[in-house]
PDB file of C-alpha atoms in Angstrom:
ATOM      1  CA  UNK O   1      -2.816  19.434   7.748  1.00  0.00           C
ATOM      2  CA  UNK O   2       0.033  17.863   6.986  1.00  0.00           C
ATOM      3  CA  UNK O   3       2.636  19.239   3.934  1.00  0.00           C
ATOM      4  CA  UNK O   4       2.924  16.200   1.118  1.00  0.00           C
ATOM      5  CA  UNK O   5       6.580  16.021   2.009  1.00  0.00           C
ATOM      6  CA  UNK O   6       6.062  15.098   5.872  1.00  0.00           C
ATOM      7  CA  UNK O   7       3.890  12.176   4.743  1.00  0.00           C
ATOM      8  CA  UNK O   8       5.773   8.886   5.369  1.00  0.00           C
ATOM      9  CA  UNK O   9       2.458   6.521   5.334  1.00  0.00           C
ATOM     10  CA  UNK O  10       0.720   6.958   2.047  1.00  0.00           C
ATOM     11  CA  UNK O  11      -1.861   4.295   0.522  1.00  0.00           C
ATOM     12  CA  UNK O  12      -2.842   4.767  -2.747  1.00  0.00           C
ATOM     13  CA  UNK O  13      -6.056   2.942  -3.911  1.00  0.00           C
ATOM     14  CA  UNK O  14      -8.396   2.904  -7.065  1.00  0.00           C
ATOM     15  CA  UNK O  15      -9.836   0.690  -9.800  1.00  0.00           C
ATOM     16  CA  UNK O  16      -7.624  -1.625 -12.142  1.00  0.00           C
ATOM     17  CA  UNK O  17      -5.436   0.119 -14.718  1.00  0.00           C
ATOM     18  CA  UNK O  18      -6.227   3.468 -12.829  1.00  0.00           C
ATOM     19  CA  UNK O  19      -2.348   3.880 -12.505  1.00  0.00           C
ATOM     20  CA  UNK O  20      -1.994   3.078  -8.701  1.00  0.00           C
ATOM     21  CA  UNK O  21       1.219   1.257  -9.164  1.00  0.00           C
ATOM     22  CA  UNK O  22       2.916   3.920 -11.374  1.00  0.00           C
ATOM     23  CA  UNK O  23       1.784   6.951  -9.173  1.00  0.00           C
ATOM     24  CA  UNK O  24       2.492   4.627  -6.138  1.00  0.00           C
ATOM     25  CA  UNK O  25       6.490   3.986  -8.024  1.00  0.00           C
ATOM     26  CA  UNK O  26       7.159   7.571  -8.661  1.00  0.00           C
ATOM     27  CA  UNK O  27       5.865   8.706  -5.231  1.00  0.00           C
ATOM     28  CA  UNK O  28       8.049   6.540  -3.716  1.00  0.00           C
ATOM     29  CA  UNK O  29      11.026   7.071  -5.622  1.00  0.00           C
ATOM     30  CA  UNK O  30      10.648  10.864  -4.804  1.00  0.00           C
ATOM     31  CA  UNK O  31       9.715  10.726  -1.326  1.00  0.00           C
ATOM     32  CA  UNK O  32      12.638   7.548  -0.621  1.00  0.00           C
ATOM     33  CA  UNK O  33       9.883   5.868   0.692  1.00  0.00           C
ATOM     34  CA  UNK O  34       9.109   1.898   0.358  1.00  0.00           C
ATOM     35  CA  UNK O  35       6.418   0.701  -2.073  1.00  0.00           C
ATOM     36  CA  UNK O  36       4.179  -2.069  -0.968  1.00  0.00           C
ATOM     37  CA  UNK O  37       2.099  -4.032  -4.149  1.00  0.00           C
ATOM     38  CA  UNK O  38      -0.689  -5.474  -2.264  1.00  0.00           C
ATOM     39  CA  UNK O  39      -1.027  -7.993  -4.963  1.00  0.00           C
ATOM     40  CA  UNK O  40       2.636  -8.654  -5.013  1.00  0.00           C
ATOM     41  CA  UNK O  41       2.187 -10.016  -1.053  1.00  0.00           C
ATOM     42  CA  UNK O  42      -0.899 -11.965  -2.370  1.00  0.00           C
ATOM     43  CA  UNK O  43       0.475 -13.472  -5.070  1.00  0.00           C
ATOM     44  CA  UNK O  44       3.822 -15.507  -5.603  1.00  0.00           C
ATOM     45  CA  UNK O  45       4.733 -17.424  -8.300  1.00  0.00           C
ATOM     46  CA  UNK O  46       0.882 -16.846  -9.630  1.00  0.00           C
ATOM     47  CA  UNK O  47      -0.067 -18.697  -6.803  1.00  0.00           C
ATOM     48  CA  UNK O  48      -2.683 -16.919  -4.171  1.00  0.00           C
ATOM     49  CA  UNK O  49      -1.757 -17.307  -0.808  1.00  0.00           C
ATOM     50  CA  UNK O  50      -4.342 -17.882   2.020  1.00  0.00           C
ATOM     51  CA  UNK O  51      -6.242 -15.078   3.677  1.00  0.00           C
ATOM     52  CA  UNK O  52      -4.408 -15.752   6.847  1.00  0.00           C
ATOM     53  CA  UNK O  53      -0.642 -15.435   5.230  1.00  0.00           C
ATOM     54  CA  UNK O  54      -2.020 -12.831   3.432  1.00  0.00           C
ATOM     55  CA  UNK O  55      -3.124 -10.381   6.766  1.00  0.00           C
ATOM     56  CA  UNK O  56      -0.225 -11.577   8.146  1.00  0.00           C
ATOM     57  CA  UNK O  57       1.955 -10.351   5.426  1.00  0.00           C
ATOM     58  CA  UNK O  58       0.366  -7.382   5.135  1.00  0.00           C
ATOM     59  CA  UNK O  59       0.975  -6.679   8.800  1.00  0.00           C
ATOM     60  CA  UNK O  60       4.461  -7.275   8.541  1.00  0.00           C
ATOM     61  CA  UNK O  61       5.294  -4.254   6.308  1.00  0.00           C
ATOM     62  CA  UNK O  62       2.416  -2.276   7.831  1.00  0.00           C
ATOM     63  CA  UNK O  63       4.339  -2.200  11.020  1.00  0.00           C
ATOM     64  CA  UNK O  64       7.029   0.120   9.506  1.00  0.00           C
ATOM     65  CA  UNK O  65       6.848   3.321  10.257  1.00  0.00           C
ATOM     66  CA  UNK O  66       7.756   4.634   6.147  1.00  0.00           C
ATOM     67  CA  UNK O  67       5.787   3.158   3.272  1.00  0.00           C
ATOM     68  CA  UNK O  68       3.471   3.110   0.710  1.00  0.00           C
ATOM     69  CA  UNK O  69       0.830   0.575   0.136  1.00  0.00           C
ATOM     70  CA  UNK O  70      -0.725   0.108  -3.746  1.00  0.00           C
ATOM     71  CA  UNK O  71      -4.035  -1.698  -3.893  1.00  0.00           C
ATOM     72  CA  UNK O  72      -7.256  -1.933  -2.793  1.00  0.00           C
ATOM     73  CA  UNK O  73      -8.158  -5.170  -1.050  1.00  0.00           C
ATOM     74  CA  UNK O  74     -10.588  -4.245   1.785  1.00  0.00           C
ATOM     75  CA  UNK O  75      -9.972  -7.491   3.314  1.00  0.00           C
ATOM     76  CA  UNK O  76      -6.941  -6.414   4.594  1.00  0.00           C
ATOM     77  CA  UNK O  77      -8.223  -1.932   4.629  1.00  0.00           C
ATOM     78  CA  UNK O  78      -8.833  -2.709   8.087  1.00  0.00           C
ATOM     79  CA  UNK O  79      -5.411  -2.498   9.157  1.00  0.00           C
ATOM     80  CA  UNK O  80      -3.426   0.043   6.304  1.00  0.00           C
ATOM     81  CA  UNK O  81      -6.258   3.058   6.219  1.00  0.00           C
ATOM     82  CA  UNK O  82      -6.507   3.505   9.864  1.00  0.00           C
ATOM     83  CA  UNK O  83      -2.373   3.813   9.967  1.00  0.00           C
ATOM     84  CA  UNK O  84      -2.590   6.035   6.701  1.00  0.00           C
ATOM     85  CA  UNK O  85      -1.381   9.771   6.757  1.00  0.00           C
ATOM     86  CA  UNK O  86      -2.968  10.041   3.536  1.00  0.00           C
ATOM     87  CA  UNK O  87      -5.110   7.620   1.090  1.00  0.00           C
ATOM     88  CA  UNK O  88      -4.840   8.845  -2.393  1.00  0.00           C
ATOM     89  CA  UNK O  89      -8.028   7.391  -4.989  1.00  0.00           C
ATOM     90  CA  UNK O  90      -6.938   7.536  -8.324  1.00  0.00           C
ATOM     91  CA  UNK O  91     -10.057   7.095 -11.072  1.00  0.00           C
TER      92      UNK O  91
END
């Protein structure tokens, strides 16, 4: 296994308020990686994009090789687990 500081692809997942996005912040801000809102690339301006922009969004910062995704949205689990080095539930 891995150490936690050779991790570069980290998705964090877990029920509303469970503190995803502030675990997800401070991991990233230690680690210097980039943090990824799911709901962020869903939403703009309050206003939900389409499925389709959505994936393809998604895709887009799943291709780099450093990040950390916050979220859980298995519409879209199909493409960050798999590239995952780690997927961290938080109750």
């Amino acid at each position: 296994m891995q150490k936690t500081d050779e991790f570069k692809r980290i998705a964090v997942i877990g029920a509303v308020g469970s503190g995803k996005s502030t675990l997800s912040k401070q991991l990233a801000k230690h680690y210097r990686l980039p943090h990824i809102e799911l709901e962020k690339l869903l939403f703009e301006n309050k206003i939900r994009k389409s499925d389709e922009e959505f994936r393809r969004k998604v895709n887009v910062a799943n291709a780099d090789s450093q990040w950390i995704f916050d979220g859980i949205f298995y519409n879209v689990s199909d493409t960050i687990w798999p590239k995952a080095e780690i997927i961290i539930w938080v109750e």
